[in-house]
Structure formats: structure tokens, C-alpha cells
Amino acid sequence: MINRLFLSLHIKKRYLWQFFLAISFVLVLFDWLGLSQQLKNQLEPQARRLLQLNVNIGGQVVSSFSLINKMHHSARRIQDLERKLTEAEANLSELGRLQKENQELRQLIENNDRKLAETKISRPVLSFAQPAIALGSESGLNKGSAVLVAQTLVGTISKVEENLAYVNLLWQSETNPILAKTESGVEGLVVGKSRRVILSQVPLEADIKVGERVVTVGQKGISPDIYIGNIRSVETGPCAAVKQAVIEQYVSFYEAKLVEVR
């Protein structure tokens, strides 16, 4: 078997030498006949075009990879900018909230017509079905205390727990009536009716003007001269013994950052 293998390699080696000798003979023959230069002249333009084509294709491939790389970096850059923009918007929103809260707090502090010891400031709690504030009996809060937003009476404390107090807003029908008067001296009871704040029990002969301010008269738990709102309209029934007026309030418990309890 080994002898056969050596014999096969010897035969292949002989054929290889014969191939090279044949090629050499053909090249010598072409050179002797003067055909080698002609063949070279014919093949050289084709080789140059092929080389140029390869160079162009290579340049396009490199350019395409460079463009894809730039697009990838641009997409990552856009994602980073979007993330930074979202963070900046969140920071601006938080700064705006804090600025509004500080302004409301400053208004409360700069008002010199009250005793600070009798005033408590808290944030409203809006996650409950019933409005509430984050103060309770541990803060000395009492049922019936007045709840103010931007120096405007919006409700009273209805229930006090250890760390939480519930609020009845003026437009709610279950809120206890509050004695009030217009700036011209017409008195009545402020009650909630159909989600509106009403100055009720006003005598028919009383002269109430649209736009008049309404303030508290003073009663247990509620100091006098607390602003409630302005008269928006006056309503009188055909057979009614009294008339009523709708009070417009320009603040809302649900939009307040801080509330004041007196």
C-alpha cells in the first residue's frame, strides 16, 4: 500500500512538471512570435477596469458602513436628548409646583391680620372620596374649624382622626350652614345646593347687587370677616317668602397646593 502511495505521488509530481513545462513552452512561443505584448495590451485594460470596479465597490461598502455607524450614533444621541428633555420637563414641573406652594405660603405668612398660633397650614389629600387634609387631632385640630384656600373660606372640618381630618366643602349639601353677609350688610345663610354655594334665607326686600363680596359674620369655630366669594346672580321664586343668591368662588380645594385651617 505504501508503494502504491509513493507511486501515485510520483505520477502526480511528473504530471505537475509536465504542466509547468507546457506553460513555459507556451509563454516562450508567444514571446518568440511577438504575441505576448499583444496579449498583454489586450488584458491590461480589462485588468484596470476590474481593479477600478473593485476599488469603487470597496469605497461604497466603506461609505455605507460609515453612514450606518453615523446613523446609529445619531439615534443614540437623539435618545439621550429625549431622556434629558423628559428629565428637564419633570424638574421644571416640580419647580413650578414648589414656586406656587411657596407663593401661597408667603401670602399666608405676610397676612398680618391673624394670629399665627391659631393658624395651621397643610396640604390637601385628594386620594379619598371625601376631601381631607394631612392634619389631625395630634395637631390640635377641632371639628368645625374653617378651611381656607388663598384666604377664601372653602369648607369646614367635619371629622378629625389622629393624623387626618375630613373636609366638608361649601358646595356640599351636608355642610353646616354658615352665617354670612354682603358688603352692603345683607345677611343670610351659606349652604350647599346642587353643587353650588348659595346665600339663602335672604329677605325679599333686601337689596343684593351682583358682584358684592360675601364674608362670614362669625360663629363658633369660624371667625368673622372671612372672605367667601362674590354674588354672581340673584334668584327669586314666584311664591317664595325669601330669595337666594349664587356665590362665585375663585379658588378650589382640589387645585390648591396648601390649605389653611383656623
PDB file of N, CA and C in Angstrom, residues 38-78:
ATOM      1  N   GLN A  38       1.074  41.765 -27.357  1.00  0.00           N
ATOM      2  CA  GLN A  38      -0.298  41.983 -27.826  1.00  0.00           C
ATOM      3  C   GLN A  38      -1.306  41.466 -26.811  1.00  0.00           C
ATOM      4  N   LEU A  39      -1.003  40.270 -26.265  1.00  0.00           N
ATOM      5  CA  LEU A  39      -1.897  39.707 -25.248  1.00  0.00           C
ATOM      6  C   LEU A  39      -1.907  40.581 -24.000  1.00  0.00           C
ATOM      7  N   LYS A  40      -0.724  41.093 -23.666  1.00  0.00           N
ATOM      8  CA  LYS A  40      -0.642  41.972 -22.504  1.00  0.00           C
ATOM      9  C   LYS A  40      -1.438  43.242 -22.720  1.00  0.00           C
ATOM     10  N   ASN A  41      -1.334  43.821 -23.941  1.00  0.00           N
ATOM     11  CA  ASN A  41      -2.076  45.057 -24.251  1.00  0.00           C
ATOM     12  C   ASN A  41      -3.583  44.833 -24.205  1.00  0.00           C
ATOM     13  N   GLN A  42      -4.031  43.649 -24.569  1.00  0.00           N
ATOM     14  CA  GLN A  42      -5.473  43.357 -24.555  1.00  0.00           C
ATOM     15  C   GLN A  42      -5.991  43.096 -23.140  1.00  0.00           C
ATOM     16  N   LEU A  43      -5.159  42.443 -22.330  1.00  0.00           N
ATOM     17  CA  LEU A  43      -5.613  42.086 -20.980  1.00  0.00           C
ATOM     18  C   LEU A  43      -5.458  43.235 -19.976  1.00  0.00           C
ATOM     19  N   GLU A  44      -4.520  44.156 -20.227  1.00  0.00           N
ATOM     20  CA  GLU A  44      -4.253  45.221 -19.258  1.00  0.00           C
ATOM     21  C   GLU A  44      -5.454  46.145 -19.038  1.00  0.00           C
ATOM     22  N   PRO A  45      -6.169  46.641 -20.102  1.00  0.00           N
ATOM     23  CA  PRO A  45      -7.356  47.486 -19.861  1.00  0.00           C
ATOM     24  C   PRO A  45      -8.439  46.766 -19.062  1.00  0.00           C
ATOM     25  N   GLN A  46      -8.616  45.467 -19.364  1.00  0.00           N
ATOM     26  CA  GLN A  46      -9.626  44.714 -18.621  1.00  0.00           C
ATOM     27  C   GLN A  46      -9.249  44.601 -17.144  1.00  0.00           C
ATOM     28  N   ALA A  47      -7.949  44.375 -16.925  1.00  0.00           N
ATOM     29  CA  ALA A  47      -7.492  44.272 -15.536  1.00  0.00           C
ATOM     30  C   ALA A  47      -7.657  45.603 -14.803  1.00  0.00           C
ATOM     31  N   ARG A  48      -7.370  46.702 -15.510  1.00  0.00           N
ATOM     32  CA  ARG A  48      -7.526  48.025 -14.878  1.00  0.00           C
ATOM     33  C   ARG A  48      -8.983  48.318 -14.547  1.00  0.00           C
ATOM     34  N   ARG A  49      -9.871  48.000 -15.500  1.00  0.00           N
ATOM     35  CA  ARG A  49     -11.307  48.215 -15.229  1.00  0.00           C
ATOM     36  C   ARG A  49     -11.788  47.360 -14.055  1.00  0.00           C
ATOM     37  N   LEU A  50     -11.297  46.119 -14.021  1.00  0.00           N
ATOM     38  CA  LEU A  50     -11.676  45.233 -12.918  1.00  0.00           C
ATOM     39  C   LEU A  50     -11.153  45.775 -11.588  1.00  0.00           C
ATOM     40  N   LEU A  51      -9.901  46.286 -11.625  1.00  0.00           N
ATOM     41  CA  LEU A  51      -9.327  46.859 -10.406  1.00  0.00           C
ATOM     42  C   LEU A  51     -10.100  48.102  -9.967  1.00  0.00           C
ATOM     43  N   GLN A  52     -10.450  48.976 -10.943  1.00  0.00           N
ATOM     44  CA  GLN A  52     -11.219  50.179 -10.619  1.00  0.00           C
ATOM     45  C   GLN A  52     -12.593  49.838 -10.068  1.00  0.00           C
ATOM     46  N   LEU A  53     -13.220  48.795 -10.657  1.00  0.00           N
ATOM     47  CA  LEU A  53     -14.526  48.352 -10.171  1.00  0.00           C
ATOM     48  C   LEU A  53     -14.429  47.867  -8.731  1.00  0.00           C
ATOM     49  N   ASN A  54     -13.378  47.121  -8.430  1.00  0.00           N
ATOM     50  CA  ASN A  54     -13.191  46.644  -7.063  1.00  0.00           C
ATOM     51  C   ASN A  54     -12.976  47.802  -6.100  1.00  0.00           C
ATOM     52  N   VAL A  55     -12.182  48.813  -6.571  1.00  0.00           N
ATOM     53  CA  VAL A  55     -11.946  49.986  -5.726  1.00  0.00           C
ATOM     54  C   VAL A  55     -13.249  50.727  -5.460  1.00  0.00           C
ATOM     55  N   ASN A  56     -14.083  50.913  -6.506  1.00  0.00           N
ATOM     56  CA  ASN A  56     -15.364  51.611  -6.334  1.00  0.00           C
ATOM     57  C   ASN A  56     -16.296  50.859  -5.394  1.00  0.00           C
ATOM     58  N   ILE A  57     -16.355  49.546  -5.590  1.00  0.00           N
ATOM     59  CA  ILE A  57     -17.229  48.742  -4.716  1.00  0.00           C
ATOM     60  C   ILE A  57     -16.744  48.817  -3.275  1.00  0.00           C
ATOM     61  N   GLY A  58     -15.413  48.740  -3.100  1.00  0.00           N
ATOM     62  CA  GLY A  58     -14.868  48.842  -1.755  1.00  0.00           C
ATOM     63  C   GLY A  58     -15.170  50.180  -1.112  1.00  0.00           C
ATOM     64  N   GLY A  59     -15.062  51.271  -1.898  1.00  0.00           N
ATOM     65  CA  GLY A  59     -15.381  52.596  -1.369  1.00  0.00           C
ATOM     66  C   GLY A  59     -16.836  52.724  -0.979  1.00  0.00           C
ATOM     67  N   GLN A  60     -17.738  52.157  -1.813  1.00  0.00           N
ATOM     68  CA  GLN A  60     -19.163  52.211  -1.480  1.00  0.00           C
ATOM     69  C   GLN A  60     -19.471  51.412  -0.214  1.00  0.00           C
ATOM     70  N   VAL A  61     -18.812  50.260  -0.075  1.00  0.00           N
ATOM     71  CA  VAL A  61     -19.040  49.448   1.128  1.00  0.00           C
ATOM     72  C   VAL A  61     -18.569  50.197   2.371  1.00  0.00           C
ATOM     73  N   VAL A  62     -17.379  50.810   2.282  1.00  0.00           N
ATOM     74  CA  VAL A  62     -16.865  51.579   3.417  1.00  0.00           C
ATOM     75  C   VAL A  62     -17.764  52.758   3.728  1.00  0.00           C
ATOM     76  N   SER A  63     -18.248  53.455   2.662  1.00  0.00           N
ATOM     77  CA  SER A  63     -19.136  54.600   2.869  1.00  0.00           C
ATOM     78  C   SER A  63     -20.450  54.172   3.516  1.00  0.00           C
ATOM     79  N   SER A  64     -20.980  53.001   3.084  1.00  0.00           N
ATOM     80  CA  SER A  64     -22.239  52.510   3.657  1.00  0.00           C
ATOM     81  C   SER A  64     -22.068  52.176   5.136  1.00  0.00           C
ATOM     82  N   PHE A  65     -20.964  51.501   5.465  1.00  0.00           N
ATOM     83  CA  PHE A  65     -20.717  51.190   6.880  1.00  0.00           C
ATOM     84  C   PHE A  65     -20.543  52.457   7.703  1.00  0.00           C
ATOM     85  N   SER A  66     -19.870  53.470   7.127  1.00  0.00           N
ATOM     86  CA  SER A  66     -19.686  54.736   7.832  1.00  0.00           C
ATOM     87  C   SER A  66     -21.030  55.429   8.069  1.00  0.00           C
ATOM     88  N   LEU A  67     -21.920  55.402   7.043  1.00  0.00           N
ATOM     89  CA  LEU A  67     -23.242  56.018   7.183  1.00  0.00           C
ATOM     90  C   LEU A  67     -24.074  55.300   8.242  1.00  0.00           C
ATOM     91  N   ILE A  68     -24.023  53.955   8.241  1.00  0.00           N
ATOM     92  CA  ILE A  68     -24.774  53.182   9.242  1.00  0.00           C
ATOM     93  C   ILE A  68     -24.260  53.489  10.641  1.00  0.00           C
ATOM     94  N   ASN A  69     -22.942  53.613  10.762  1.00  0.00           N
ATOM     95  CA  ASN A  69     -22.345  53.926  12.062  1.00  0.00           C
ATOM     96  C   ASN A  69     -22.789  55.305  12.542  1.00  0.00           C
ATOM     97  N   LYS A  70     -22.814  56.295  11.616  1.00  0.00           N
ATOM     98  CA  LYS A  70     -23.260  57.646  11.982  1.00  0.00           C
ATOM     99  C   LYS A  70     -24.734  57.650  12.380  1.00  0.00           C
ATOM    100  N   MET A  71     -25.571  56.891  11.632  1.00  0.00           N
ATOM    101  CA  MET A  71     -26.999  56.819  11.958  1.00  0.00           C
ATOM    102  C   MET A  71     -27.198  56.195  13.335  1.00  0.00           C
ATOM    103  N   HIS A  72     -26.403  55.178  13.649  1.00  0.00           N
ATOM    104  CA  HIS A  72     -26.516  54.533  14.966  1.00  0.00           C
ATOM    105  C   HIS A  72     -26.171  55.523  16.077  1.00  0.00           C
ATOM    106  N   HIS A  73     -25.061  56.264  15.886  1.00  0.00           N
ATOM    107  CA  HIS A  73     -24.671  57.249  16.893  1.00  0.00           C
ATOM    108  C   HIS A  73     -25.711  58.370  16.994  1.00  0.00           C
ATOM    109  N   SER A  74     -26.292  58.771  15.848  1.00  0.00           N
ATOM    110  CA  SER A  74     -27.317  59.821  15.866  1.00  0.00           C
ATOM    111  C   SER A  74     -28.556  59.362  16.612  1.00  0.00           C
ATOM    112  N   ALA A  75     -28.955  58.104  16.392  1.00  0.00           N
ATOM    113  CA  ALA A  75     -30.131  57.578  17.097  1.00  0.00           C
ATOM    114  C   ALA A  75     -29.896  57.547  18.607  1.00  0.00           C
ATOM    115  N   ARG A  76     -28.685  57.130  19.022  1.00  0.00           N
ATOM    116  CA  ARG A  76     -28.376  57.120  20.452  1.00  0.00           C
ATOM    117  C   ARG A  76     -28.353  58.537  21.015  1.00  0.00           C
ATOM    118  N   ARG A  77     -27.837  59.481  20.210  1.00  0.00           N
ATOM    119  CA  ARG A  77     -27.794  60.876  20.650  1.00  0.00           C
ATOM    120  C   ARG A  77     -29.208  61.436  20.818  1.00  0.00           C
ATOM    121  N   ILE A  78     -30.102  61.096  19.878  1.00  0.00           N
ATOM    122  CA  ILE A  78     -31.491  61.562  19.969  1.00  0.00           C
ATOM    123  C   ILE A  78     -32.169  60.969  21.202  1.00  0.00           C
TER     124      ILE A  78
END
